[in-house]
Amino acid sequence: MGLKEWVYKRSPLPEMWREHMAEYYAPKNFNIFYYAGSLLLLMVALQFLSGFLVLAHYIPSAENAYNSVFGIMYDVKYGWLMQYMHIDGSSLIFVLLYVHMARGMLYGSYKAPRELVWLIGYTLYLVFMAESFFGYVLPYSNLSYWAGTVITSLLKSIPFIGGWVTTIARGGPGISGDTLGRFMALHVTLVFILILGLIAVHILYLHKVGSNNPDGIDIKENKDSDGHPLDGIPFHPYYSVKDLSGFGVWLFIFSAIIFYAPTFHHIFLERTMSTPANALKSLPDVTPPWYLSPFYAMLRSIPNKTGGILVMVFAVLVPFILPWLDRNPVRSTRYRPVTRIMLIIFFINFFVLAWVGEQPPLPKFFLTERLGTAIYVGFFLLLPIVTMFEPTRKPPARVRYRAH
Amino acid sequence: MTEDIKNTQKSIEPQTSPAVITRRRFLTAMTAVTGTAVAGAVVVPMVQSLEPTAAASALATTTVDLTPIEPGMQVTAMWQEKPIIVINRTPEMLATLDETMQKGLLKDPNCTVPQQPPYCKNKYRSRIPEWYVGIRICNHLCCIPHYRPKKGSVAPWWLGGFHCPCHGSMYDLSCRVIKGSPAPHNMAVPEYEIDIAKKKVVVTHMYPLAHLC
């Protein structure tokens, strides 16, 4: 008995490899949008690496945090590279998250039997928001300080215990060195481990029910004599190799951003990040990072303080029930033109909200803000009605696929 | 051998008897209750460890020396991570407080909303008319308003006060909010002790009914 067999008899890994890689059959008609999932795995791994390396030089205290971050930029060998990898990486993770979610919405990937995959995935998106929030308070710039103040003060609106929760979150009456300590602990341990765990659960739940595809049809309904789906191919080697080539293209784009546009015209790294925290000098206008600004625009669009918070919370949470809002049994919007048009308007509107959320709070933007909020909320309100009556084409029996 | 097996089966059989099931349920319930109690007892110190530290609580009061503050001047100091403003108001400045009320510029001229301790519920919003002590945070969205004491410096009708750079909220020299501002209330006044003989102010704690922003 060779060493290989000796290990095989004792290891669970060969069986896991077969179940999730070599004998996991994925539809053969994946398109470019299906790269986003594997690229997200790559980016989380890279964030871990760059984060680990900048953490080695970071000091979580009110006196030293800002200077230690500048030290990473100017004194640490290749510190600038690690720092920009981490900053641009966080923005690119949100680019990929939005592409990944938009793909799921276009092809009905949230629909039965994949509702739990959507729920876990959307939770993951919210946890990424928390992770990035804790991350951008850590440099203790003036933007960090005021963003931390504004976001933690939202906790005050929790009924009865809001004040106490806010104090616990800040470790004192306001943002201070004590806040940095607990935010760093959250950023590098609790929330990060939660992300890793949820990614594992997301993939396991996906592999239980199988991947969806652009045609939104069930490949398990057409099987060959061996019991494998006729329209499916083993994930390894077909998609593992395809994803690796995707990694190559993506890393090319990622490095181009890091080397040639590291702040991405101050969208990925705001100008106000370059002044130290100052409790006596509030920013002229505190705008959130681009990936949260659609929700901020909706908060601002309502002239009433509590009403604004309620609309924002609704906007953030309502995608959770998307699987139950969509009443059409056909998954892919390739065969549901009305939903597809609604989705395209929804996506464009999301960009408009992101843009207007970054503008100063001037009356000339109010109409855009309110219209954008109405379209965002209107999409979710109209969806159950439209999907019950919309004209639907019959999807093909087998996936549409052209060999290349 | 067969005898042995029969004996074993006999000893297994009573496992499903009602007495055994009751005992098992009792044990499960006991374990669950004890486990919850232990978990609860551990959670309390764990959450309390996140409360502000003794060192942070020790910084809870701030003392401001009044000696260098000449009439018409203001000093901003930090108290519990918040800016505190102390103004030495001249008689002319105090006269504007009546003028804003007479012209009907204020949202809450008589300070009916408890944004200040009861001993500061007057037009000066202070213990001693000359000395204003308050939290310099705009009631709208937590920005730091600019101090604009000169007449006409913000608008032609301006009598002196505070102007917020974020969303344009305006306050008079007692930090009472002026009509037309997005801020809903007057700026908050904390609890404090003032000793004119020793020339010092000690800001002690937040007035619990006051709403910061």
Coordinates of C-alpha atoms in Angstrom, one line a residue:
Chain A
M1 CA 0.0 0.0 0.0
G2 CA 1.5 3.3 -1.1
L3 CA 1.6 6.5 0.9
K4 CA -1.1 8.0 -1.4
E5 CA -3.6 5.2 -0.6
W6 CA -2.7 5.3 3.1
V7 CA -3.6 9.0 3.2
Y8 CA -6.7 8.6 1.0
K9 CA -8.1 6.0 3.4
R10 CA -7.8 8.5 6.3
S11 CA -8.5 11.8 4.7
P12 CA -11.9 13.5 4.0
L13 CA -10.3 15.7 1.3
P14 CA -10.6 13.4 -1.8
E15 CA -14.3 13.1 -1.3
M16 CA -14.7 16.8 -0.7
W17 CA -12.7 17.5 -3.9
R18 CA -15.0 15.2 -5.9
E19 CA -18.1 16.7 -4.4
H20 CA -17.2 20.4 -4.9
M21 CA -14.7 20.4 -7.8
A22 CA -14.2 17.3 -10.0
E23 CA -17.8 16.0 -9.9
Y24 CA -19.6 19.3 -9.3
Y25 CA -21.5 19.8 -12.5
A26 CA -22.1 23.4 -13.5
P27 CA -24.1 24.5 -16.6
K28 CA -21.9 24.9 -19.6
N29 CA -23.4 28.3 -20.7
F30 CA -21.9 30.6 -18.1
N31 CA -21.1 34.1 -19.4
I32 CA -18.7 36.8 -18.4
F33 CA -20.8 37.8 -15.3
Y34 CA -20.1 34.4 -13.7
Y35 CA -16.4 35.5 -13.1
A36 CA -17.5 37.8 -10.3
G37 CA -17.9 35.0 -7.7
S38 CA -14.5 33.5 -8.1
L39 CA -12.9 36.9 -8.4
L40 CA -14.5 37.8 -5.0
L41 CA -12.8 34.8 -3.5
L42 CA -9.5 36.0 -5.0
M43 CA -10.0 39.6 -3.7
V44 CA -10.9 38.4 -0.1
A45 CA -7.6 36.4 -0.1
L46 CA -5.7 39.5 -1.3
Q47 CA -7.4 41.7 1.3
F48 CA -6.3 39.2 3.9
L49 CA -2.7 39.4 2.7
S50 CA -2.4 43.2 2.3
G51 CA -4.4 43.7 5.5
F52 CA -2.1 41.4 7.5
L53 CA 0.9 43.3 6.2
V54 CA -0.4 46.8 7.0
L55 CA -1.7 45.6 10.4
A56 CA 1.9 44.8 11.3
H57 CA 2.7 48.5 11.2
Y58 CA -0.6 50.0 12.4
I59 CA -1.0 51.5 15.9
P60 CA -4.6 51.8 17.1
S61 CA -4.4 54.9 19.3
A62 CA -5.7 58.5 18.9
E63 CA -2.1 59.9 19.1
N64 CA -0.4 57.4 16.7
A65 CA -3.0 55.9 14.3
Y66 CA -2.9 58.7 11.7
N67 CA 0.9 58.9 11.8
S68 CA 1.4 55.2 11.7
V69 CA -0.8 55.0 8.5
F70 CA 1.4 57.8 7.0
G71 CA 4.4 55.8 8.1
I72 CA 3.1 52.8 6.1
M73 CA 2.8 55.1 3.1
Y74 CA 6.2 56.7 3.3
D75 CA 8.6 54.8 5.6
V76 CA 7.7 51.1 5.3
K77 CA 9.3 49.4 2.3
Y78 CA 6.5 48.9 -0.3
G79 CA 4.1 50.0 2.4
W80 CA 2.4 52.2 -0.3
L81 CA 1.8 49.1 -2.4
M82 CA 0.2 47.2 0.5
Q83 CA -1.9 50.2 1.5
Y84 CA -3.2 50.9 -2.0
M85 CA -3.9 47.2 -2.6
H86 CA -6.0 47.2 0.6
I87 CA -7.8 50.5 -0.2
D88 CA -8.5 49.8 -3.9
G89 CA -9.2 46.2 -3.1
S90 CA -12.1 47.2 -0.8
S91 CA -13.7 49.3 -3.6
L92 CA -13.2 46.6 -6.2
I93 CA -14.8 44.0 -3.9
F94 CA -17.9 46.2 -3.9
V95 CA -17.7 46.5 -7.8
L96 CA -17.7 42.7 -7.9
L97 CA -20.4 42.3 -5.3
Y98 CA -22.7 44.6 -7.3
V99 CA -21.9 42.7 -10.6
H100 CA -22.5 39.4 -8.8
M101 CA -25.9 40.5 -7.4
A102 CA -27.0 42.2 -10.6
R103 CA -26.2 38.9 -12.4
G104 CA -28.3 37.0 -9.9
M105 CA -31.2 39.4 -10.5
L106 CA -30.9 39.2 -14.3
Y107 CA -31.1 35.5 -14.4
G108 CA -33.4 34.9 -11.4
S109 CA -30.7 33.1 -9.4
Y110 CA -32.5 34.0 -6.2
K111 CA -35.6 32.0 -7.1
A112 CA -36.5 28.6 -5.9
P113 CA -34.6 26.4 -4.9
R114 CA -31.8 29.0 -4.3
E115 CA -33.6 31.4 -1.9
L116 CA -31.2 30.6 0.9
V117 CA -28.2 31.1 -1.3
W118 CA -29.6 34.6 -2.0
L119 CA -30.3 35.3 1.7
I120 CA -26.8 34.2 2.8
G121 CA -25.2 36.1 0.0
Y122 CA -27.1 39.3 0.8
T123 CA -26.2 39.0 4.5
L124 CA -22.6 38.7 3.3
Y125 CA -23.0 42.0 1.4
L126 CA -24.2 43.7 4.6
V127 CA -21.3 42.2 6.6
F128 CA -18.9 43.5 3.9
M129 CA -20.4 47.0 4.5
A130 CA -19.7 46.7 8.2
E131 CA -16.2 45.5 7.5
S132 CA -15.4 48.4 5.2
F133 CA -16.9 50.9 7.7
F134 CA -14.7 49.7 10.5
G135 CA -11.8 49.7 8.1
Y136 CA -12.1 53.4 7.1
V137 CA -12.4 54.6 10.6
L138 CA -9.0 53.0 11.5
P139 CA -6.7 55.6 9.7
Y140 CA -8.2 58.2 12.0
S141 CA -8.3 60.9 9.4
N142 CA -10.9 63.7 9.7
L143 CA -13.2 61.8 7.3
S144 CA -12.7 58.7 9.5
Y145 CA -13.6 60.7 12.6
W146 CA -16.8 62.3 11.2
A147 CA -17.9 59.2 9.3
G148 CA -17.5 57.2 12.5
T149 CA -19.4 59.8 14.5
V150 CA -22.3 60.0 12.0
I151 CA -22.7 56.2 11.5
T152 CA -22.4 55.3 15.2
S153 CA -25.0 58.1 16.0
L154 CA -27.4 56.2 13.8
L155 CA -27.4 53.6 16.5
K156 CA -29.0 56.2 18.8
S157 CA -32.3 55.7 17.0
I158 CA -32.6 52.1 18.3
P159 CA -35.6 52.3 20.7
F160 CA -34.9 52.3 24.5
I161 CA -31.2 51.0 24.5
G162 CA -29.9 53.2 21.6
G163 CA -27.9 55.5 23.9
W164 CA -26.2 52.6 25.7
V165 CA -25.5 50.8 22.4
T166 CA -23.9 53.9 21.0
T167 CA -21.6 54.3 24.1
I168 CA -20.6 50.6 23.9
A169 CA -19.8 50.9 20.2
R170 CA -17.7 54.0 20.8
G171 CA -16.1 53.0 24.1
G172 CA -16.9 56.4 25.4
P173 CA -19.1 59.5 24.7
G174 CA -17.4 60.1 21.3
I175 CA -15.0 58.6 18.8
S176 CA -11.6 58.3 20.5
G177 CA -8.5 56.0 20.7
D178 CA -10.7 53.5 22.6
T179 CA -13.0 53.3 19.6
L180 CA -10.0 52.5 17.3
G181 CA -9.1 49.6 19.6
R182 CA -12.5 47.9 19.4
F183 CA -13.0 48.8 15.7
M184 CA -9.6 47.1 14.9
A185 CA -10.6 44.0 16.9
L186 CA -13.9 43.9 15.0
H187 CA -12.3 44.5 11.6
V188 CA -9.6 41.9 11.9
T189 CA -11.2 39.2 13.9
L190 CA -15.0 39.0 14.5
V191 CA -16.3 40.5 11.2
F192 CA -13.6 39.1 9.1
I193 CA -14.1 35.5 10.4
L194 CA -17.9 36.1 9.9
I195 CA -17.1 36.9 6.2
L196 CA -15.0 33.7 5.8
G197 CA -17.7 31.6 7.5
L198 CA -20.5 33.1 5.4
I199 CA -18.6 32.5 2.2
A200 CA -18.2 28.8 3.1
V201 CA -21.9 28.5 3.9
H202 CA -22.8 30.4 0.7
I203 CA -20.9 28.0 -1.5
L204 CA -22.1 24.9 0.4
Y205 CA -25.7 25.9 0.0
L206 CA -25.1 26.7 -3.6
H207 CA -23.6 23.2 -4.3
K208 CA -26.5 21.5 -2.6
V209 CA -29.0 23.0 -5.1
G210 CA -26.6 23.5 -8.1
S211 CA -25.7 26.6 -10.1
N212 CA -28.3 28.6 -12.1
N213 CA -27.4 29.8 -15.6
P214 CA -28.3 32.6 -18.0
D215 CA -31.2 30.6 -19.4
G216 CA -32.5 30.0 -15.9
I217 CA -33.5 26.4 -16.7
D218 CA -32.8 23.3 -14.6
I219 CA -29.9 21.3 -16.1
K220 CA -30.7 18.3 -13.8
E221 CA -33.8 17.6 -15.9
N222 CA -31.7 16.3 -18.9
K223 CA -29.2 13.6 -17.8
D224 CA -27.0 11.1 -19.7
S225 CA -26.8 7.4 -19.0
D226 CA -24.2 8.1 -16.2
G227 CA -26.6 10.4 -14.4
H228 CA -24.6 13.5 -15.2
P229 CA -26.5 16.6 -16.6
L230 CA -26.2 16.8 -20.4
D231 CA -25.8 20.6 -20.2
G232 CA -23.3 20.5 -17.3
I233 CA -19.6 20.2 -17.2
P234 CA -17.4 19.3 -14.2
F235 CA -16.3 22.4 -12.3
H236 CA -12.7 21.1 -12.4
P237 CA -11.0 21.3 -14.8
Y238 CA -13.4 23.3 -17.0
Y239 CA -14.4 26.2 -14.8
S240 CA -11.4 26.1 -12.5
V241 CA -9.1 26.8 -15.5
K242 CA -11.5 29.3 -17.0
D243 CA -11.6 31.2 -13.6
L244 CA -7.8 31.2 -13.5
S245 CA -7.6 32.9 -16.8
G246 CA -10.2 35.4 -15.4
F247 CA -7.8 35.9 -12.5
G248 CA -5.1 36.9 -14.9
V249 CA -7.2 39.5 -16.7
W250 CA -8.6 40.9 -13.4
L251 CA -5.2 41.2 -11.8
F252 CA -4.1 43.2 -14.8
I253 CA -6.9 45.7 -14.2
F254 CA -6.3 45.7 -10.5
S255 CA -2.6 46.5 -10.9
A256 CA -3.3 49.2 -13.5
I257 CA -5.5 50.9 -10.9
I258 CA -3.0 50.5 -8.1
F259 CA -0.1 51.9 -10.2
Y260 CA -1.8 54.5 -12.4
A261 CA -4.9 55.6 -10.6
P262 CA -4.5 54.6 -6.9
T263 CA -7.1 57.0 -5.6
F264 CA -9.3 56.6 -8.7
H265 CA -9.9 60.3 -9.0
H266 CA -10.5 60.4 -5.3
I267 CA -13.5 58.0 -5.5
F268 CA -11.6 55.1 -3.9
L269 CA -9.7 57.3 -1.5
E270 CA -11.4 60.6 -0.6
R271 CA -9.3 63.8 -0.2
T272 CA -10.6 64.4 3.3
M273 CA -8.7 61.2 4.3
S274 CA -5.5 63.3 4.2
T275 CA -6.1 65.4 7.2
P276 CA -5.9 64.1 10.8
A277 CA -9.0 63.6 12.9
N278 CA -10.2 66.9 14.4
A279 CA -13.2 67.0 16.8
L280 CA -13.4 70.8 16.4
K281 CA -13.5 70.9 12.7
S282 CA -16.4 69.1 11.0
L283 CA -16.2 68.4 7.3
P284 CA -18.1 70.8 4.9
D285 CA -20.1 67.8 3.8
V286 CA -19.7 64.3 5.0
T287 CA -20.3 62.0 2.1
P288 CA -19.9 58.2 2.4
P289 CA -17.8 56.0 0.1
W290 CA -19.3 55.5 -3.4
Y291 CA -20.6 52.0 -2.6
L292 CA -22.8 53.2 0.2
S293 CA -23.8 56.6 -1.3
P294 CA -27.0 55.4 -3.0
F295 CA -28.4 54.6 0.5
Y296 CA -27.1 57.9 1.8
A297 CA -28.9 59.7 -1.0
M298 CA -32.1 58.0 0.0
L299 CA -31.6 59.0 3.6
R300 CA -31.2 62.7 2.5
S301 CA -34.1 62.7 0.1
I302 CA -36.6 62.6 3.0
P303 CA -36.8 66.1 4.7
N304 CA -37.8 64.4 8.0
K305 CA -34.9 63.0 10.2
T306 CA -36.7 59.8 11.4
G307 CA -38.4 59.3 8.0
G308 CA -35.1 59.4 6.3
I309 CA -33.6 56.8 8.5
L310 CA -36.6 54.5 8.0
V311 CA -36.4 54.8 4.2
M312 CA -32.7 54.0 4.3
V313 CA -33.2 51.0 6.5
F314 CA -36.0 49.8 4.2
A315 CA -33.9 50.3 1.1
V316 CA -31.0 48.3 2.6
L317 CA -33.2 45.4 3.9
V318 CA -35.9 45.0 1.2
P319 CA -33.7 43.0 -1.2
F320 CA -33.8 40.2 1.4
I321 CA -37.4 39.4 0.4
L322 CA -36.7 39.6 -3.4
P323 CA -37.2 35.7 -3.9
W324 CA -40.8 36.1 -2.6
L325 CA -41.5 39.4 -4.5
D326 CA -40.9 37.7 -7.8
R327 CA -44.0 35.8 -8.7
N328 CA -43.1 34.5 -12.2
P329 CA -42.1 30.8 -12.3
V330 CA -39.7 31.5 -15.2
R331 CA -36.3 32.5 -13.7
S332 CA -34.2 34.2 -16.4
T333 CA -35.2 37.7 -17.6
R334 CA -34.1 36.6 -21.0
Y335 CA -37.7 35.4 -21.3
R336 CA -39.3 38.2 -19.3
P337 CA -38.7 41.4 -21.2
V338 CA -40.7 43.7 -18.9
T339 CA -38.8 42.6 -15.8
R340 CA -35.6 43.0 -17.8
I341 CA -36.4 46.6 -18.7
M342 CA -37.4 47.3 -15.1
L343 CA -34.1 45.8 -13.9
I344 CA -32.0 47.9 -16.4
I345 CA -33.8 51.1 -15.2
F346 CA -33.1 49.9 -11.6
F347 CA -29.4 49.5 -12.3
I348 CA -29.0 52.9 -14.0
N349 CA -31.0 54.5 -11.2
F350 CA -28.6 52.9 -8.6
F351 CA -25.7 54.6 -10.4
V352 CA -27.6 58.0 -10.4
L353 CA -28.3 57.6 -6.7
A354 CA -24.6 56.8 -6.1
W355 CA -23.6 60.0 -8.0
V356 CA -26.1 62.3 -6.4
G357 CA -25.2 60.9 -2.9
E358 CA -21.7 62.3 -3.4
Q359 CA -23.0 65.8 -4.3
P360 CA -23.3 68.6 -1.7
P361 CA -26.7 68.9 -0.1
L362 CA -28.0 71.7 -2.4
P363 CA -31.6 72.2 -3.4
K364 CA -30.8 71.7 -7.1
F365 CA -30.2 68.0 -6.4
F366 CA -33.3 67.4 -4.4
L367 CA -35.5 66.4 -7.4
T368 CA -33.0 63.8 -8.6
E369 CA -32.6 62.4 -5.1
R370 CA -36.3 62.1 -4.6
L371 CA -37.0 60.7 -8.1
G372 CA -34.2 58.1 -7.6
T373 CA -35.6 57.0 -4.2
A374 CA -39.1 56.7 -5.8
I375 CA -37.7 54.5 -8.6
Y376 CA -35.7 52.3 -6.1
V377 CA -38.7 51.8 -3.8
G378 CA -41.1 51.6 -6.8
F379 CA -39.1 48.7 -8.3
F380 CA -39.7 46.5 -5.3
L381 CA -43.3 47.5 -4.9
L382 CA -44.1 46.9 -8.6
L383 CA -42.2 43.7 -9.0
P384 CA -44.9 41.3 -7.4
I385 CA -47.6 42.8 -9.6
V386 CA -45.6 43.0 -12.8
T387 CA -44.3 39.4 -12.4
M388 CA -47.8 38.0 -12.0
F389 CA -49.1 39.5 -15.3
E390 CA -46.0 40.1 -17.5
P391 CA -45.8 38.5 -21.0
T392 CA -43.4 35.5 -20.7
R393 CA -41.7 33.6 -23.5
K394 CA -41.2 29.8 -23.0
P395 CA -37.6 29.0 -22.1
P396 CA -35.9 26.4 -24.3
A397 CA -35.7 22.8 -23.0
R398 CA -31.9 22.8 -23.2
V399 CA -29.5 25.7 -22.5
R400 CA -28.6 27.9 -25.4
Y401 CA -24.9 27.3 -26.0
R402 CA -22.4 27.8 -28.9
A403 CA -19.2 25.7 -28.7
H404 CA -16.0 27.6 -29.1
Chain B
M1 CA -25.1 -17.0 25.8
T2 CA -28.7 -16.6 24.8
E3 CA -29.5 -16.1 28.5
D4 CA -27.0 -13.2 28.6
I5 CA -28.5 -11.6 25.5
K6 CA -32.0 -11.8 27.1
N7 CA -30.7 -10.2 30.2
T8 CA -29.2 -7.4 28.3
Q9 CA -32.4 -6.8 26.3
K10 CA -34.3 -6.7 29.6
S11 CA -32.0 -4.0 30.9
I12 CA -32.5 -2.0 27.7
E13 CA -36.2 -2.3 27.6
P14 CA -37.0 -0.1 30.6
Q15 CA -35.2 2.8 28.7
T16 CA -38.5 3.6 27.1
S17 CA -40.5 3.4 30.3
P18 CA -42.3 6.7 31.4
A19 CA -40.1 7.0 34.5
V20 CA -36.9 7.0 32.4
I21 CA -38.3 9.5 29.9
T22 CA -39.3 11.8 32.7
R23 CA -35.9 11.5 34.3
R24 CA -34.2 12.2 30.9
R25 CA -36.4 15.2 30.2
F26 CA -35.6 16.5 33.7
L27 CA -31.9 16.1 33.1
T28 CA -32.1 17.8 29.7
A29 CA -34.1 20.7 31.2
M30 CA -31.5 21.0 34.1
T31 CA -28.6 21.0 31.6
A32 CA -30.4 23.7 29.5
V33 CA -31.2 25.9 32.5
T34 CA -27.7 25.6 34.0
G35 CA -26.1 26.2 30.6
T36 CA -28.2 29.3 30.0
A37 CA -27.4 30.6 33.5
V38 CA -23.7 30.1 33.0
A39 CA -23.7 31.7 29.5
G40 CA -25.7 34.6 30.9
A41 CA -23.3 35.1 33.8
V42 CA -20.4 35.1 31.4
V43 CA -22.0 37.5 28.9
V44 CA -22.4 40.2 31.6
P45 CA -18.7 40.8 32.3
M46 CA -17.9 40.3 28.5
V47 CA -20.3 43.2 27.6
Q48 CA -19.2 45.3 30.5
S49 CA -15.6 45.0 29.4
L50 CA -16.7 47.1 26.4
E51 CA -18.0 49.9 28.5
P52 CA -15.9 53.1 28.7
T53 CA -12.7 52.4 30.7
A54 CA -12.0 53.9 34.1
A55 CA -9.4 56.1 32.4
A56 CA -11.9 57.4 29.9
S57 CA -14.5 58.0 32.7
A58 CA -11.8 59.9 34.7
L59 CA -11.7 62.4 31.8
A60 CA -15.4 63.0 32.1
T61 CA -15.1 66.5 33.6
T62 CA -13.3 69.5 32.1
T63 CA -12.2 72.7 33.9
V64 CA -11.8 75.9 31.9
D65 CA -9.8 78.8 33.3
L66 CA -11.7 82.1 32.8
T67 CA -8.8 84.5 33.4
P68 CA -7.6 84.9 29.8
I69 CA -11.1 85.3 28.4
E70 CA -11.6 89.1 27.9
P71 CA -15.1 90.6 27.3
G72 CA -16.3 89.7 23.8
M73 CA -13.9 86.7 23.5
Q74 CA -14.7 83.0 23.4
V75 CA -12.7 79.9 24.2
T76 CA -13.4 76.4 22.9
A77 CA -12.3 73.4 25.0
M78 CA -12.8 69.7 24.7
W79 CA -15.2 67.9 27.1
Q80 CA -16.0 64.2 26.6
E81 CA -14.8 64.4 23.0
K82 CA -17.2 67.3 22.4
P83 CA -16.3 71.0 21.9
I84 CA -17.5 73.3 24.8
I85 CA -17.7 77.0 24.1
V86 CA -17.3 79.6 26.9
I87 CA -18.2 83.2 25.9
N88 CA -17.6 86.3 27.9
R89 CA -20.5 88.5 26.7
T90 CA -20.4 92.3 26.7
P91 CA -23.4 94.4 27.7
E92 CA -24.0 95.2 24.0
M93 CA -24.0 91.4 23.2
L94 CA -26.5 90.8 26.0
A95 CA -28.7 93.5 24.6
T96 CA -29.0 91.6 21.3
L97 CA -30.7 88.8 23.2
D98 CA -33.7 91.0 23.8
E99 CA -33.6 92.3 20.3
T100 CA -33.8 88.9 18.7
M101 CA -36.8 88.1 20.9
Q102 CA -38.5 91.4 20.1
K103 CA -38.0 90.9 16.3
G104 CA -39.5 87.4 16.6
L105 CA -36.5 85.7 15.0
L106 CA -36.3 82.7 17.3
K107 CA -38.0 79.3 17.2
D108 CA -37.9 78.8 21.0
P109 CA -37.2 82.1 22.6
N110 CA -38.3 81.1 26.1
C111 CA -36.3 77.8 26.1
T112 CA -39.4 75.6 26.7
V113 CA -37.6 72.6 25.1
P114 CA -35.3 71.3 27.9
Q115 CA -32.1 71.8 26.0
Q116 CA -30.5 73.2 29.2
P117 CA -30.6 72.5 32.9
P118 CA -33.4 74.2 34.8
Y119 CA -31.0 76.8 36.3
C120 CA -30.2 77.9 32.7
K121 CA -33.8 78.3 31.6
N122 CA -33.6 82.1 30.9
K123 CA -32.8 84.3 28.0
Y124 CA -29.1 84.1 28.7
R125 CA -29.2 80.3 28.9
S126 CA -26.5 80.5 31.6
R127 CA -26.0 80.6 35.4
I128 CA -24.4 84.1 35.2
P129 CA -25.6 86.4 32.3
E130 CA -22.1 87.3 31.0
W131 CA -20.7 83.8 30.9
Y132 CA -22.3 81.5 28.3
V133 CA -21.2 77.8 28.6
G134 CA -22.6 75.4 26.1
I135 CA -21.9 72.5 23.7
R136 CA -20.7 73.8 20.4
I137 CA -22.6 71.2 18.2
C138 CA -25.3 72.1 15.8
N139 CA -28.6 70.5 16.6
H140 CA -29.2 69.5 13.0
L141 CA -26.5 67.0 12.0
C142 CA -23.6 67.4 14.6
C143 CA -21.5 69.9 12.7
I144 CA -19.4 72.6 14.5
P145 CA -21.0 76.1 13.9
H146 CA -18.8 79.1 13.3
Y147 CA -18.8 81.9 15.9
R148 CA -20.0 85.1 14.1
P149 CA -20.3 87.9 16.8
K150 CA -20.1 90.9 14.4
K151 CA -23.4 92.5 13.4
G152 CA -24.2 92.0 9.7
S153 CA -21.5 89.4 9.3
V154 CA -23.8 86.6 8.0
A155 CA -26.8 88.5 6.7
P156 CA -27.6 92.3 6.8
W157 CA -30.0 91.7 9.7
W158 CA -27.4 89.6 11.6
L159 CA -27.1 90.6 15.3
G160 CA -24.3 88.2 16.2
G161 CA -24.4 84.5 17.0
F162 CA -23.5 81.2 15.4
H163 CA -23.7 80.0 11.8
C164 CA -23.3 76.4 10.8
P165 CA -21.2 75.8 7.6
C166 CA -22.9 72.5 6.8
H167 CA -26.5 73.3 6.2
G168 CA -26.8 76.9 7.2
S169 CA -28.4 76.7 10.7
M170 CA -28.3 80.0 12.6
Y171 CA -28.3 80.7 16.3
D172 CA -28.2 83.9 18.4
L173 CA -25.6 84.7 21.1
S174 CA -27.4 82.4 23.6
C175 CA -27.3 79.6 21.0
R176 CA -31.1 79.9 20.5
V177 CA -32.0 78.7 17.0
I178 CA -33.2 81.3 14.5
K179 CA -36.3 80.6 12.4
G180 CA -35.6 79.2 8.9
S181 CA -32.7 77.0 10.1
P182 CA -32.9 73.2 9.5
A183 CA -31.9 72.7 13.1
P184 CA -35.0 71.9 15.2
H185 CA -33.8 73.0 18.7
N186 CA -31.5 75.4 20.6
M187 CA -28.0 74.1 21.1
A188 CA -27.5 71.9 24.2
V189 CA -26.1 73.3 27.5
P190 CA -24.4 70.8 29.8
E191 CA -24.5 70.7 33.6
Y192 CA -21.7 72.9 35.0
E193 CA -20.4 74.7 38.1
I194 CA -19.1 78.3 37.7
D195 CA -16.9 80.1 40.3
I196 CA -16.4 83.8 39.5
A197 CA -14.1 84.4 42.5
K198 CA -11.7 81.6 41.4
K199 CA -12.3 82.3 37.7
K200 CA -13.1 78.8 36.6
V201 CA -15.9 76.7 35.1
V202 CA -16.2 72.9 35.6
V203 CA -18.3 71.1 33.1
T204 CA -19.6 68.1 35.0
H205 CA -22.0 66.0 33.0
M206 CA -24.6 66.0 30.1
Y207 CA -28.0 67.3 31.0
P208 CA -30.0 64.1 30.3
L209 CA -33.0 65.7 28.7
A210 CA -31.0 67.7 26.2
H211 CA -30.7 66.5 22.6
L212 CA -27.3 67.0 21.0
C213 CA -28.0 66.3 17.3

